[in-house]
mmCIF file with all atom_site columns, C-alpha atoms in Angstrom:
data_model
loop_
_atom_site.group_PDB
_atom_site.id
_atom_site.type_symbol
_atom_site.label_atom_id
_atom_site.label_alt_id
_atom_site.label_comp_id
_atom_site.label_asym_id
_atom_site.label_entity_id
_atom_site.label_seq_id
_atom_site.pdbx_PDB_ins_code
_atom_site.Cartn_x
_atom_site.Cartn_y
_atom_site.Cartn_z
_atom_site.occupancy
_atom_site.B_iso_or_equiv
_atom_site.pdbx_formal_charge
_atom_site.auth_seq_id
_atom_site.auth_comp_id
_atom_site.auth_asym_id
_atom_site.auth_atom_id
_atom_site.pdbx_PDB_model_num
ATOM 1   C CA . MET A 1 1   ? -15.881 7.596   -28.024 1.00 0.00 ? 154 MET A CA 1
ATOM 2   C CA . LEU A 1 2   ? -16.815 9.391   -24.830 1.00 0.00 ? 155 LEU A CA 1
ATOM 3   C CA . ALA A 1 3   ? -14.285 9.792   -21.970 1.00 0.00 ? 156 ALA A CA 1
ATOM 4   C CA . ASP A 1 4   ? -15.294 11.067  -18.553 1.00 0.00 ? 157 ASP A CA 1
ATOM 5   C CA . THR A 1 5   ? -12.980 11.734  -15.694 1.00 0.00 ? 158 THR A CA 1
ATOM 6   C CA . VAL A 1 6   ? -13.878 9.583   -12.646 1.00 0.00 ? 159 VAL A CA 1
ATOM 7   C CA . ASP A 1 7   ? -14.788 11.739  -9.598  1.00 0.00 ? 160 ASP A CA 1
ATOM 8   C CA . GLU A 1 8   ? -11.808 13.244  -7.768  1.00 0.00 ? 161 GLU A CA 1
ATOM 9   C CA . SER A 1 9   ? -9.360  11.015  -9.546  1.00 0.00 ? 162 SER A CA 1
ATOM 10  C CA . TYR A 1 10  ? -6.742  13.569  -10.536 1.00 0.00 ? 163 TYR A CA 1
ATOM 11  C CA . SER A 1 11  ? -3.153  13.007  -9.432  1.00 0.00 ? 164 SER A CA 1
ATOM 12  C CA . PRO A 1 12  ? -1.721  15.617  -7.006  1.00 0.00 ? 165 PRO A CA 1
ATOM 13  C CA . HIS A 1 13  ? 0.341   17.424  -9.671  1.00 0.00 ? 166 HIS A CA 1
ATOM 14  C CA . LYS A 1 14  ? -2.480  17.153  -12.193 1.00 0.00 ? 167 LYS A CA 1
ATOM 15  C CA . ARG A 1 15  ? -0.424  15.055  -14.601 1.00 0.00 ? 168 ARG A CA 1
ATOM 16  C CA . PHE A 1 16  ? -2.751  11.963  -14.653 1.00 0.00 ? 169 PHE A CA 1
ATOM 17  C CA . LYS A 1 17  ? -6.305  11.048  -14.097 1.00 0.00 ? 170 LYS A CA 1
ATOM 18  C CA . ILE A 1 18  ? -8.589  8.029   -14.132 1.00 0.00 ? 171 ILE A CA 1
ATOM 19  C CA . VAL A 1 19  ? -11.126 8.166   -16.954 1.00 0.00 ? 172 VAL A CA 1
ATOM 20  C CA . CYS A 1 20  ? -14.092 6.122   -18.029 1.00 0.00 ? 173 CYS A CA 1
ATOM 21  C CA . GLU A 1 21  ? -14.508 5.798   -21.760 1.00 0.00 ? 174 GLU A CA 1
ATOM 22  C CA . LYS A 1 22  ? -17.670 4.541   -23.424 1.00 0.00 ? 175 LYS A CA 1
ATOM 23  C CA . SER A 1 23  ? -17.301 3.056   -26.831 1.00 0.00 ? 176 SER A CA 1
ATOM 24  C CA . ASP A 1 24  ? -19.886 3.131   -29.627 1.00 0.00 ? 177 ASP A CA 1
ATOM 25  C CA . SER A 1 25  ? -21.157 -0.236  -28.528 1.00 0.00 ? 178 SER A CA 1
ATOM 26  C CA . GLU A 1 26  ? -21.711 1.115   -24.851 1.00 0.00 ? 179 GLU A CA 1
ATOM 27  C CA . GLU A 1 27  ? -18.729 -0.760  -23.491 1.00 0.00 ? 180 GLU A CA 1
ATOM 28  C CA . LEU A 1 28  ? -17.175 1.044   -20.585 1.00 0.00 ? 181 LEU A CA 1
ATOM 29  C CA . THR A 1 29  ? -13.324 1.029   -20.113 1.00 0.00 ? 182 THR A CA 1
ATOM 30  C CA . TYR A 1 30  ? -11.711 2.482   -17.038 1.00 0.00 ? 183 TYR A CA 1
ATOM 31  C CA . TYR A 1 31  ? -7.938  3.466   -17.454 1.00 0.00 ? 184 TYR A CA 1
ATOM 32  C CA . ILE A 1 32  ? -5.241  5.752   -16.301 1.00 0.00 ? 185 ILE A CA 1
ATOM 33  C CA . SER A 1 33  ? -4.655  8.595   -18.780 1.00 0.00 ? 186 SER A CA 1
ATOM 34  C CA . SER A 1 34  ? -2.188  11.536  -19.079 1.00 0.00 ? 187 SER A CA 1
ATOM 35  C CA . ILE A 1 35  ? -3.869  14.941  -18.997 1.00 0.00 ? 188 ILE A CA 1
ATOM 36  C CA . LYS A 1 36  ? -1.714  16.966  -21.480 1.00 0.00 ? 189 LYS A CA 1
ATOM 37  C CA . LYS A 1 37  ? -1.955  14.324  -24.250 1.00 0.00 ? 190 LYS A CA 1
ATOM 38  C CA . PRO A 1 38  ? -4.865  12.149  -23.297 1.00 0.00 ? 191 PRO A CA 1
ATOM 39  C CA . LYS A 1 39  ? -3.759  8.502   -23.789 1.00 0.00 ? 192 LYS A CA 1
ATOM 40  C CA . ASN A 1 40  ? -4.462  5.043   -22.186 1.00 0.00 ? 193 ASN A CA 1
ATOM 41  C CA . LEU A 1 41  ? -1.435  4.429   -19.932 1.00 0.00 ? 194 LEU A CA 1
ATOM 42  C CA . ALA A 1 42  ? -2.981  1.281   -18.225 1.00 0.00 ? 195 ALA A CA 1
ATOM 43  C CA . THR A 1 43  ? -6.342  -0.245  -18.448 1.00 0.00 ? 196 THR A CA 1
ATOM 44  C CA . ILE A 1 44  ? -7.802  -0.901  -14.965 1.00 0.00 ? 197 ILE A CA 1
ATOM 45  C CA . PHE A 1 45  ? -10.718 -2.919  -16.221 1.00 0.00 ? 198 PHE A CA 1
ATOM 46  C CA . VAL A 1 46  ? -13.213 -3.319  -19.118 1.00 0.00 ? 199 VAL A CA 1
ATOM 47  C CA . GLN A 1 47  ? -16.731 -3.707  -17.536 1.00 0.00 ? 200 GLN A CA 1
ATOM 48  C CA . SER A 1 48  ? -17.968 -6.292  -20.148 1.00 0.00 ? 201 SER A CA 1
ATOM 49  C CA . GLU A 1 49  ? -15.071 -8.520  -19.546 1.00 0.00 ? 202 GLU A CA 1
ATOM 50  C CA . LEU A 1 50  ? -16.199 -8.770  -15.836 1.00 0.00 ? 203 LEU A CA 1
ATOM 51  C CA . GLY A 1 51  ? -19.733 -9.597  -16.921 1.00 0.00 ? 204 GLY A CA 1
ATOM 52  C CA . ASN A 1 52  ? -21.022 -6.008  -16.816 1.00 0.00 ? 205 ASN A CA 1
ATOM 53  C CA . PRO A 1 53  ? -21.568 -5.755  -13.023 1.00 0.00 ? 206 PRO A CA 1
ATOM 54  C CA . PRO A 1 54  ? -22.729 -2.166  -11.878 1.00 0.00 ? 207 PRO A CA 1
ATOM 55  C CA . LEU A 1 55  ? -19.827 -0.288  -10.495 1.00 0.00 ? 208 LEU A CA 1
ATOM 56  C CA . SER A 1 56  ? -20.620 0.909   -7.013  1.00 0.00 ? 209 SER A CA 1
ATOM 57  C CA . GLU A 1 57  ? -17.419 3.035   -6.420  1.00 0.00 ? 210 GLU A CA 1
ATOM 58  C CA . LEU A 1 58  ? -13.988 3.698   -7.675  1.00 0.00 ? 211 LEU A CA 1
ATOM 59  C CA . ILE A 1 59  ? -11.489 5.593   -5.576  1.00 0.00 ? 212 ILE A CA 1
ATOM 60  C CA . ALA A 1 60  ? -7.873  6.527   -6.542  1.00 0.00 ? 213 ALA A CA 1
ATOM 61  C CA . ASN A 1 61  ? -5.299  7.164   -3.879  1.00 0.00 ? 214 ASN A CA 1
ATOM 62  C CA . TRP A 1 62  ? -2.291  8.814   -5.520  1.00 0.00 ? 215 TRP A CA 1
ATOM 63  C CA . SER A 1 63  ? 1.252   9.191   -4.049  1.00 0.00 ? 216 SER A CA 1
ATOM 64  C CA . LYS A 1 64  ? 2.330   12.744  -3.648  1.00 0.00 ? 217 LYS A CA 1
ATOM 65  C CA . ASP A 1 65  ? 4.878   12.525  -6.472  1.00 0.00 ? 218 ASP A CA 1
ATOM 66  C CA . ASP A 1 66  ? 2.167   11.030  -8.893  1.00 0.00 ? 219 ASP A CA 1
ATOM 67  C CA . LYS A 1 67  ? 4.330   7.934   -9.397  1.00 0.00 ? 220 LYS A CA 1
ATOM 68  C CA . PHE A 1 68  ? 2.050   5.461   -7.613  1.00 0.00 ? 221 PHE A CA 1
ATOM 69  C CA . VAL A 1 69  ? -1.643  4.931   -7.447  1.00 0.00 ? 222 VAL A CA 1
ATOM 70  C CA . VAL A 1 70  ? -3.817  2.584   -5.515  1.00 0.00 ? 223 VAL A CA 1
ATOM 71  C CA . VAL A 1 71  ? -7.136  2.035   -7.218  1.00 0.00 ? 224 VAL A CA 1
ATOM 72  C CA . ASN A 1 72  ? -9.995  0.674   -4.992  1.00 0.00 ? 225 ASN A CA 1
ATOM 73  C CA . PHE A 1 73  ? -13.084 -0.248  -6.831  1.00 0.00 ? 226 PHE A CA 1
ATOM 74  C CA . GLY A 1 74  ? -16.190 -2.314  -6.148  1.00 0.00 ? 227 GLY A CA 1
ATOM 75  C CA . PHE A 1 75  ? -19.385 -3.915  -7.411  1.00 0.00 ? 228 PHE A CA 1
ATOM 76  C CA . LEU A 1 76  ? -22.359 -5.142  -5.543  1.00 0.00 ? 229 LEU A CA 1
ATOM 77  C CA . LYS A 1 77  ? -20.526 -7.506  -3.231  1.00 0.00 ? 230 LYS A CA 1
ATOM 78  C CA . THR A 1 78  ? -16.938 -7.671  -4.480  1.00 0.00 ? 231 THR A CA 1
ATOM 79  C CA . ARG A 1 79  ? -14.100 -5.179  -4.200  1.00 0.00 ? 232 ARG A CA 1
ATOM 80  C CA . ARG A 1 80  ? -10.745 -4.981  -5.750  1.00 0.00 ? 233 ARG A CA 1
ATOM 81  C CA . VAL A 1 81  ? -7.477  -3.184  -4.926  1.00 0.00 ? 234 VAL A CA 1
ATOM 82  C CA . LEU A 1 82  ? -4.761  -2.558  -7.661  1.00 0.00 ? 235 LEU A CA 1
ATOM 83  C CA . LEU A 1 83  ? -1.484  -0.712  -7.266  1.00 0.00 ? 236 LEU A CA 1
ATOM 84  C CA . TYR A 1 84  ? 0.119   0.858   -10.234 1.00 0.00 ? 237 TYR A CA 1
ATOM 85  C CA . GLN A 1 85  ? 3.577   2.317   -10.669 1.00 0.00 ? 238 GLN A CA 1
ATOM 86  C CA . LEU A 1 86  ? 4.677   4.970   -13.367 1.00 0.00 ? 239 LEU A CA 1
ATOM 87  C CA . GLY A 1 87  ? 7.561   3.575   -15.498 1.00 0.00 ? 240 GLY A CA 1
ATOM 88  C CA . LYS A 1 88  ? 10.317  5.345   -17.328 1.00 0.00 ? 241 LYS A CA 1
ATOM 89  C CA . ASP A 1 89  ? 8.421   4.826   -20.533 1.00 0.00 ? 242 ASP A CA 1
ATOM 90  C CA . GLY A 1 90  ? 5.548   7.016   -19.213 1.00 0.00 ? 243 GLY A CA 1
ATOM 91  C CA . MET A 1 91  ? 3.282   3.989   -18.889 1.00 0.00 ? 244 MET A CA 1
ATOM 92  C CA . PHE A 1 92  ? 1.707   2.658   -15.669 1.00 0.00 ? 245 PHE A CA 1
ATOM 93  C CA . THR A 1 93  ? 2.238   -1.053  -14.649 1.00 0.00 ? 246 THR A CA 1
ATOM 94  C CA . GLU A 1 94  ? 0.149   -2.941  -12.245 1.00 0.00 ? 247 GLU A CA 1
ATOM 95  C CA . ILE A 1 95  ? 2.616   -4.174  -9.497  1.00 0.00 ? 248 ILE A CA 1
ATOM 96  C CA . HIS A 1 96  ? 0.349   -5.382  -6.849  1.00 0.00 ? 249 HIS A CA 1
ATOM 97  C CA . SER A 1 97  ? -3.245  -6.658  -6.697  1.00 0.00 ? 250 SER A CA 1
ATOM 98  C CA . ILE A 1 98  ? -5.670  -7.788  -3.869  1.00 0.00 ? 251 ILE A CA 1
ATOM 99  C CA . ILE A 1 99  ? -8.642  -9.421  -5.641  1.00 0.00 ? 252 ILE A CA 1
ATOM 100 C CA . PRO A 1 100 ? -10.847 -11.339 -3.165  1.00 0.00 ? 253 PRO A CA 1
ATOM 101 C CA . ASP A 1 101 ? -13.631 -12.595 -5.373  1.00 0.00 ? 254 ASP A CA 1
ATOM 102 C CA . VAL A 1 102 ? -17.090 -13.474 -4.130  1.00 0.00 ? 255 VAL A CA 1
ATOM 103 C CA . GLY A 1 103 ? -17.983 -17.139 -4.569  1.00 0.00 ? 256 GLY A CA 1
ATOM 104 C CA . MET A 1 104 ? -14.475 -18.303 -4.750  1.00 0.00 ? 257 MET A CA 1
ATOM 105 C CA . VAL A 1 105 ? -12.525 -20.260 -2.144  1.00 0.00 ? 258 VAL A CA 1
ATOM 106 C CA . GLN A 1 106 ? -9.336  -21.453 -3.889  1.00 0.00 ? 259 GLN A CA 1
ATOM 107 C CA . ASP A 1 107 ? -8.803  -18.151 -5.754  1.00 0.00 ? 260 ASP A CA 1
ATOM 108 C CA . VAL A 1 108 ? -8.764  -15.940 -2.604  1.00 0.00 ? 261 VAL A CA 1
ATOM 109 C CA . GLU A 1 109 ? -5.651  -16.173 -0.669  1.00 0.00 ? 262 GLU A CA 1
ATOM 110 C CA . LEU A 1 110 ? -7.537  -17.496 2.314   1.00 0.00 ? 263 LEU A CA 1
ATOM 111 C CA . LYS A 1 111 ? -4.543  -18.440 4.269   1.00 0.00 ? 264 LYS A CA 1
ATOM 112 C CA . ASP A 1 112 ? -3.691  -14.673 4.291   1.00 0.00 ? 265 ASP A CA 1
ATOM 113 C CA . PHE A 1 113 ? -6.838  -14.164 6.343   1.00 0.00 ? 266 PHE A CA 1
ATOM 114 C CA . GLY A 1 114 ? -6.364  -17.085 8.736   1.00 0.00 ? 267 GLY A CA 1
ATOM 115 C CA . VAL A 1 115 ? -9.349  -19.026 7.214   1.00 0.00 ? 268 VAL A CA 1
ATOM 116 C CA . ASP A 1 116 ? -9.702  -22.689 7.695   1.00 0.00 ? 269 ASP A CA 1
ATOM 117 C CA . THR A 1 117 ? -10.806 -23.684 4.265   1.00 0.00 ? 270 THR A CA 1
ATOM 118 C CA . ALA A 1 118 ? -12.066 -27.088 5.591   1.00 0.00 ? 271 ALA A CA 1
ATOM 119 C CA . VAL A 1 119 ? -14.998 -25.327 7.236   1.00 0.00 ? 272 VAL A CA 1
ATOM 120 C CA . ILE A 1 120 ? -15.691 -22.567 4.699   1.00 0.00 ? 273 ILE A CA 1
ATOM 121 C CA . ASN A 1 121 ? -18.069 -23.018 1.807   1.00 0.00 ? 274 ASN A CA 1
ATOM 122 C CA . ARG A 1 122 ? -17.594 -19.832 -0.013  1.00 0.00 ? 275 ARG A CA 1
ATOM 123 C CA . VAL A 1 123 ? -16.663 -15.995 0.210   1.00 0.00 ? 276 VAL A CA 1
ATOM 124 C CA . ASP A 1 124 ? -19.993 -14.193 0.222   1.00 0.00 ? 277 ASP A CA 1
ATOM 125 C CA . ALA A 1 125 ? -18.754 -10.473 0.252   1.00 0.00 ? 278 ALA A CA 1
ATOM 126 C CA . THR A 1 126 ? -15.533 -8.513  0.316   1.00 0.00 ? 279 THR A CA 1
ATOM 127 C CA . CYS A 1 127 ? -14.748 -4.994  1.427   1.00 0.00 ? 280 CYS A CA 1
ATOM 128 C CA . CYS A 1 128 ? -11.570 -2.996  1.047   1.00 0.00 ? 281 CYS A CA 1
ATOM 129 C CA . TYR A 1 129 ? -10.448 0.314   2.583   1.00 0.00 ? 282 TYR A CA 1
ATOM 130 C CA . VAL A 1 130 ? -7.530  2.282   1.527   1.00 0.00 ? 283 VAL A CA 1
ATOM 131 C CA . GLY A 1 131 ? -5.780  5.092   3.402   1.00 0.00 ? 284 GLY A CA 1
ATOM 132 C CA . ASN A 1 132 ? -3.816  7.986   1.965   1.00 0.00 ? 285 ASN A CA 1
ATOM 133 C CA . TRP A 1 133 ? -0.044  8.068   1.433   1.00 0.00 ? 286 TRP A CA 1
ATOM 134 C CA . SER A 1 134 ? 1.633   9.290   4.558   1.00 0.00 ? 287 SER A CA 1
ATOM 135 C CA . LYS A 1 135 ? 4.666   11.608  4.808   1.00 0.00 ? 288 LYS A CA 1
ATOM 136 C CA . GLN A 1 136 ? 6.820   8.408   5.153   1.00 0.00 ? 289 GLN A CA 1
ATOM 137 C CA . SER A 1 137 ? 5.440   7.228   1.836   1.00 0.00 ? 290 SER A CA 1
ATOM 138 C CA . GLN A 1 138 ? 3.418   4.469   3.364   1.00 0.00 ? 291 GLN A CA 1
ATOM 139 C CA . ILE A 1 139 ? -0.187  3.392   2.487   1.00 0.00 ? 292 ILE A CA 1
ATOM 140 C CA . LYS A 1 140 ? -2.413  1.203   4.550   1.00 0.00 ? 293 LYS A CA 1
ATOM 141 C CA . ILE A 1 141 ? -4.984  -1.221  2.954   1.00 0.00 ? 294 ILE A CA 1
ATOM 142 C CA . VAL A 1 142 ? -7.630  -3.197  4.917   1.00 0.00 ? 295 VAL A CA 1
ATOM 143 C CA . VAL A 1 143 ? -9.379  -6.089  3.311   1.00 0.00 ? 296 VAL A CA 1
ATOM 144 C CA . SER A 1 144 ? -12.155 -7.926  4.940   1.00 0.00 ? 297 SER A CA 1
ATOM 145 C CA . ILE A 1 145 ? -13.925 -11.023 3.701   1.00 0.00 ? 298 ILE A CA 1
ATOM 146 C CA . GLY A 1 146 ? -17.401 -12.282 4.750   1.00 0.00 ? 299 GLY A CA 1
ATOM 147 C CA . CYS A 1 147 ? -17.772 -16.082 4.418   1.00 0.00 ? 300 CYS A CA 1
ATOM 148 C CA . VAL A 1 148 ? -20.355 -18.829 4.668   1.00 0.00 ? 301 VAL A CA 1
ATOM 149 C CA . ASP A 1 149 ? -19.274 -21.801 6.586   1.00 0.00 ? 302 ASP A CA 1
ATOM 150 C CA . LYS A 1 150 ? -20.550 -25.411 6.320   1.00 0.00 ? 303 LYS A CA 1
ATOM 151 C CA . ASN A 1 151 ? -22.854 -24.775 9.304   1.00 0.00 ? 304 ASN A CA 1
ATOM 152 C CA . GLY A 1 152 ? -24.666 -21.716 7.711   1.00 0.00 ? 305 GLY A CA 1
ATOM 153 C CA . ASN A 1 153 ? -22.782 -19.137 9.879   1.00 0.00 ? 306 ASN A CA 1
ATOM 154 C CA . PHE A 1 154 ? -21.360 -15.929 8.418   1.00 0.00 ? 307 PHE A CA 1
ATOM 155 C CA . PRO A 1 155 ? -17.768 -15.567 9.865   1.00 0.00 ? 308 PRO A CA 1
ATOM 156 C CA . GLU A 1 156 ? -15.736 -12.442 8.906   1.00 0.00 ? 309 GLU A CA 1
ATOM 157 C CA . TYR A 1 157 ? -11.951 -12.327 8.440   1.00 0.00 ? 310 TYR A CA 1
ATOM 158 C CA . GLY A 1 158 ? -9.650  -9.546  7.648   1.00 0.00 ? 311 GLY A CA 1
ATOM 159 C CA . ALA A 1 159 ? -5.965  -8.369  7.114   1.00 0.00 ? 312 ALA A CA 1
ATOM 160 C CA . LEU A 1 160 ? -4.120  -5.108  7.246   1.00 0.00 ? 313 LEU A CA 1
ATOM 161 C CA . TYR A 1 161 ? -1.499  -4.485  4.682   1.00 0.00 ? 314 TYR A CA 1
ATOM 162 C CA . ILE A 1 162 ? 1.134   -1.709  4.830   1.00 0.00 ? 315 ILE A CA 1
ATOM 163 C CA . ILE A 1 163 ? 2.901   -0.814  1.664   1.00 0.00 ? 316 ILE A CA 1
ATOM 164 C CA . GLN A 1 164 ? 6.000   1.477   1.571   1.00 0.00 ? 317 GLN A CA 1
ATOM 165 C CA . GLU A 1 165 ? 7.736   3.309   -1.228  1.00 0.00 ? 318 GLU A CA 1
ATOM 166 C CA . ILE A 1 166 ? 11.442  3.617   -0.981  1.00 0.00 ? 319 ILE A CA 1
ATOM 167 C CA . LYS A 1 167 ? 13.514  5.117   -3.719  1.00 0.00 ? 320 LYS A CA 1
ATOM 168 C CA . ASN A 1 168 ? 10.899  4.604   -6.411  1.00 0.00 ? 321 ASN A CA 1
ATOM 169 C CA . GLU A 1 169 ? 10.187  0.959   -5.458  1.00 0.00 ? 322 GLU A CA 1
ATOM 170 C CA . VAL A 1 170 ? 7.236   -0.171  -3.389  1.00 0.00 ? 323 VAL A CA 1
ATOM 171 C CA . SER A 1 171 ? 7.060   -3.214  -1.187  1.00 0.00 ? 324 SER A CA 1
ATOM 172 C CA . LEU A 1 172 ? 4.739   -4.820  1.150   1.00 0.00 ? 325 LEU A CA 1
ATOM 173 C CA . ILE A 1 173 ? 6.403   -4.119  4.613   1.00 0.00 ? 326 ILE A CA 1
ATOM 174 C CA . SER A 1 174 ? 3.902   -5.857  6.839   1.00 0.00 ? 327 SER A CA 1
ATOM 175 C CA . LYS A 1 175 ? 0.664   -7.801  6.945   1.00 0.00 ? 328 LYS A CA 1
ATOM 176 C CA . ARG A 1 176 ? -1.384  -8.901  9.858   1.00 0.00 ? 329 ARG A CA 1
ATOM 177 C CA . LEU A 1 177 ? -4.578  -10.455 10.629  1.00 0.00 ? 330 LEU A CA 1
ATOM 178 C CA . LEU A 1 178 ? -7.405  -8.336  12.199  1.00 0.00 ? 331 LEU A CA 1
ATOM 179 C CA . THR A 1 179 ? -9.051  -9.058  15.497  1.00 0.00 ? 332 THR A CA 1
ATOM 180 C CA . PRO A 1 180 ? -12.769 -9.311  15.733  1.00 0.00 ? 333 PRO A CA 1
ATOM 181 C CA . ASP A 1 181 ? -12.810 -5.868  17.414  1.00 0.00 ? 334 ASP A CA 1
ATOM 182 C CA . GLU A 1 182 ? -10.783 -4.387  14.557  1.00 0.00 ? 335 GLU A CA 1
ATOM 183 C CA . LEU A 1 183 ? -13.077 -5.945  12.004  1.00 0.00 ? 336 LEU A CA 1
ATOM 184 C CA . ARG A 1 184 ? -16.040 -4.233  13.423  1.00 0.00 ? 337 ARG A CA 1
ATOM 185 C CA . ASP A 1 185 ? -14.478 -0.757  12.710  1.00 0.00 ? 338 ASP A CA 1
ATOM 186 C CA . ALA A 1 186 ? -12.024 -1.792  9.913   1.00 0.00 ? 339 ALA A CA 1
ATOM 187 C CA . GLU A 1 187 ? -12.287 1.565   8.116   1.00 0.00 ? 340 GLU A CA 1
ATOM 188 C CA . LYS A 1 188 ? -10.589 3.341   11.039  1.00 0.00 ? 341 LYS A CA 1
ATOM 189 C CA . LEU A 1 189 ? -7.466  1.373   10.699  1.00 0.00 ? 342 LEU A CA 1
ATOM 190 C CA . VAL A 1 190 ? -6.398  2.965   7.459   1.00 0.00 ? 343 VAL A CA 1
ATOM 191 C CA . LYS A 1 191 ? -6.688  6.559   8.850   1.00 0.00 ? 344 LYS A CA 1
#
């Protein structure tokens, strides 16, 4: 077994990190690990279970107290956002996920993006941007999806999510659709 730390994925207090472990059979597993006593505290994904797509990027945005982490990772045309919380047992639990998958229509919460499923054939590409945790313990997430409609056009839709931590609990405090202008510069919305 070979375990490597994913670039810049240490928590602020250096208690946890995201690692990529390669098994003897070349299988890659990405998970959250403690640093003092290396241990899998939550599996993010196993690459073979997703069909071995090449990973293009994986970014971890930790809360300042190390208790929450938003993991934003992507492959060629699909991105995913997963939010984990540290429990009293020392393990991390996935508490929120945004997984807009390419090719799907029914599996994507298209209503969240104001999409009329009657005119959309499929989702062609997805993109996610995640900000940093603010002093108010809020984090912004932007998700945009590129679709193919029944006329061969490529409309784009998006939504801005704001998540807040209050007394060790996180909740989605707001979500709104993006305007066409905002979609053109979606990354700026999370800064």
